[in-house]
Short mmCIF file of C-alpha atoms in Angstrom, two decimals:
data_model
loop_
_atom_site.label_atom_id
_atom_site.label_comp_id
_atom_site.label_asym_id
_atom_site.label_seq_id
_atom_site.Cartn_x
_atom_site.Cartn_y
_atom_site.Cartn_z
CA UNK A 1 -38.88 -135.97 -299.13
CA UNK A 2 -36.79 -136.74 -296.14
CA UNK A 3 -33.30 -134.27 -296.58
CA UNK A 4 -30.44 -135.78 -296.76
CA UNK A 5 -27.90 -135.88 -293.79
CA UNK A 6 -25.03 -134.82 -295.60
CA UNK A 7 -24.04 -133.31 -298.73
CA UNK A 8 -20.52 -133.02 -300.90
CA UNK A 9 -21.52 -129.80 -301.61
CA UNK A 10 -18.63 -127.09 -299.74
CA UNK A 11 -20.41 -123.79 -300.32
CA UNK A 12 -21.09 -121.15 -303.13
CA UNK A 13 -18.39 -121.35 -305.75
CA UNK A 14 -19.43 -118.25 -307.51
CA UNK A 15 -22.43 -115.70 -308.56
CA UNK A 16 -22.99 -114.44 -311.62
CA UNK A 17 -24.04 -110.78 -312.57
CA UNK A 18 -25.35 -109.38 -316.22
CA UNK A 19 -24.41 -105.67 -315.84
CA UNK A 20 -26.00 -103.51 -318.83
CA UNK A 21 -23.00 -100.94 -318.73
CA UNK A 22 -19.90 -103.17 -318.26
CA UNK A 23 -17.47 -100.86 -317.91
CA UNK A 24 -19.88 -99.30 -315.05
CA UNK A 25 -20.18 -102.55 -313.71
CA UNK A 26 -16.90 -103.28 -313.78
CA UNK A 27 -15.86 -100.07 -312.18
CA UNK A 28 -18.22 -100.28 -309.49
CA UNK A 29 -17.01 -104.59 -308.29
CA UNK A 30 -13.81 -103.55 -309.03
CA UNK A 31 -13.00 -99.84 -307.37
CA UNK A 32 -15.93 -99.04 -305.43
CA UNK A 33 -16.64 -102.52 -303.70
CA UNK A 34 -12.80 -103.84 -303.83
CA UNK A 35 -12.91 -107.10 -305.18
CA UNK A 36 -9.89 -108.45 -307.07
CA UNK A 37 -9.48 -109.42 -310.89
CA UNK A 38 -8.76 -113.03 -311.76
CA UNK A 39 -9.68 -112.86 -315.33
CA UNK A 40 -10.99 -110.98 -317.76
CA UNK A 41 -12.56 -112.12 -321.50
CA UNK A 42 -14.04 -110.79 -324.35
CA UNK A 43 -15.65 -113.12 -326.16
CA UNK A 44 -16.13 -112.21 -330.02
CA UNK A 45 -19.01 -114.88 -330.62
CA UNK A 46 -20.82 -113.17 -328.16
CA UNK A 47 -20.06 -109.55 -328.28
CA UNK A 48 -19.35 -110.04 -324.84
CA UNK A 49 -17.69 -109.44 -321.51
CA UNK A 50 -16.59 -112.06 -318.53
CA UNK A 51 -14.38 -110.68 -314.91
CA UNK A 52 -14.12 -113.11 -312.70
CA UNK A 53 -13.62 -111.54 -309.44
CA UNK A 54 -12.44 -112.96 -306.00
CA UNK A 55 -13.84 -112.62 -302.62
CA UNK A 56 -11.38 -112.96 -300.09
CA UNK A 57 -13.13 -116.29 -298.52
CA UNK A 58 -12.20 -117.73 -302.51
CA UNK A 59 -15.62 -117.49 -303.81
CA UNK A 60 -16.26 -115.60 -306.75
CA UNK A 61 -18.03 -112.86 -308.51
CA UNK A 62 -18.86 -113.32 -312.41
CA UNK A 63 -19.38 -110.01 -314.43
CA UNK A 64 -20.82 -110.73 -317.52
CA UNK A 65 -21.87 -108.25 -320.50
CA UNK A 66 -24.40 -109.37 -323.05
CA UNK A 67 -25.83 -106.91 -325.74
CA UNK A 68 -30.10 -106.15 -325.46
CA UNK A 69 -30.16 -108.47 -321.76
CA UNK A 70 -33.77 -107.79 -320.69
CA UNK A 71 -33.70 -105.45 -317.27
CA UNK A 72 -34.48 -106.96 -313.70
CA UNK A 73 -38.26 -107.27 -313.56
CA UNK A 74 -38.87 -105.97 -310.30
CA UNK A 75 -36.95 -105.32 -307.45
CA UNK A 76 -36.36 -107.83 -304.84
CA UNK A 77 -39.36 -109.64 -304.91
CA UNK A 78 -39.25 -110.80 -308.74
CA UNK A 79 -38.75 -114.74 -309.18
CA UNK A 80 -35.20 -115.59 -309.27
CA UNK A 81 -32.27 -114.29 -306.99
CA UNK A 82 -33.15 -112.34 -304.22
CA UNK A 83 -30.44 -110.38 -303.70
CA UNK A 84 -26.42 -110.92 -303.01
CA UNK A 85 -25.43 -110.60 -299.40
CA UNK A 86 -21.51 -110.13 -298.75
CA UNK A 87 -20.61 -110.51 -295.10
CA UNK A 88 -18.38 -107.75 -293.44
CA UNK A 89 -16.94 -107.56 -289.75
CA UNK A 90 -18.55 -104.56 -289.47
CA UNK A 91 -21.22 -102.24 -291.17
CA UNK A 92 -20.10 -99.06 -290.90
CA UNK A 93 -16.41 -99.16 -292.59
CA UNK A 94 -18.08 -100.41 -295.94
CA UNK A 95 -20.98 -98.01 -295.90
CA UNK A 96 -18.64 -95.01 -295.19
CA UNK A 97 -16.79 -96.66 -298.52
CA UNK A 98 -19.88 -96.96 -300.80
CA UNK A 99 -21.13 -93.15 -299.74
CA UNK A 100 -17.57 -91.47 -300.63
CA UNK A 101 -18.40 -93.45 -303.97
CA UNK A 102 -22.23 -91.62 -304.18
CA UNK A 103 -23.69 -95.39 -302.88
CA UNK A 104 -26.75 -95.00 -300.92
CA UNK A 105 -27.59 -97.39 -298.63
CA UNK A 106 -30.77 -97.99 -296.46
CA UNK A 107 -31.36 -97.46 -292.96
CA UNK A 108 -29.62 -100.09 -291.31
CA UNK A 109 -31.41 -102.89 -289.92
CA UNK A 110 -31.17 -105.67 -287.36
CA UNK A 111 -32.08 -109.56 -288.43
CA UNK A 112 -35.02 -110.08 -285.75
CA UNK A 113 -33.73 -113.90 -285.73
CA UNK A 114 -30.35 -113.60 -285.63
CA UNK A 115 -29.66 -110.30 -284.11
CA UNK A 116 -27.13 -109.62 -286.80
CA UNK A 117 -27.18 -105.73 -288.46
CA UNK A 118 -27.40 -105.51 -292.45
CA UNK A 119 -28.33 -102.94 -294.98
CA UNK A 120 -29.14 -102.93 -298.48
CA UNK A 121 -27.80 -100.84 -301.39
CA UNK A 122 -27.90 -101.27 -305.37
CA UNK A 123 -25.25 -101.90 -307.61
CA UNK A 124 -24.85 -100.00 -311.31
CA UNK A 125 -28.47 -102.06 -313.02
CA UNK A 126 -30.09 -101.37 -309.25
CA UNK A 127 -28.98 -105.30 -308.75
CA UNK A 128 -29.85 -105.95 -304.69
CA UNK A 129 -26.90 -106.45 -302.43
CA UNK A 130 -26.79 -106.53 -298.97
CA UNK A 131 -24.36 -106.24 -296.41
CA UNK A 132 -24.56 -108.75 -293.28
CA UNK A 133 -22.16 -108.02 -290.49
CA UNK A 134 -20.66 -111.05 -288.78
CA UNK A 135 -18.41 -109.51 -286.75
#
């Protein structure tokens, strides 16, 4: 299949994250990582939660609740999402940030293609994010 040369698509609208604690969860995108509320649902039919949080580039974060949702199976290298990467200008600001909230992040690392540093750390349900410094 020969790709195509262009595309309508404009990037990643949003991402979309089943926390098993929502409150947690919501704590944690909210106060620990700094992203800002647009909404916030509960819907009865579902006995459950939906934040929609913004990014400051305009994409979004969806926080969803749903009552008995199955853990990850494995973590990263289950089928499925990888992780969540959020790019920073620079590393060490947002790691200072997640350790004053008891965050633990690895070692950080430099992309051997690239040449770009990044770490990993785990959200609330040990969910895989990354942070990839651009600047």
């Amino acid at each position: 299949m020969t790709p195509p040369t262009d595309t309508p698509l404009l990037g990643i609208h949003h991402v979309a994250v089943i926390g098993a604690d929502y409150a947690r969860s919501k704590a944690f995108y909210t106060q620990v990582l700094g992203l800002r509320v647009l909404d916030e649902n509960y819907r009865a039919e579902r006995d459950s939660w939906k934040l929609d949080l913004a990014l400051p580039d305009g994409s979004q974060l969806e926080l969803f609740s749903f009552p008995g949702a199955p853990p990850r199976p494995s973590r990263p290298e289950a089928q499925g999402l990888r992780h969540l990467a959020f790019r920073v200008a620079a590393l060490e600001p947002m790691i200072t940030r997640l350790a004053a909230a008891g965050v633990v992040c690895e070692p950080i690392r430099t992309d051997a293609y690239t040449g770009r540093r990044f770490t990993f750390f785990a959200d609330p349900d040990d969910l895989p994010l990354e942070l990839y410094e651009i600047g």
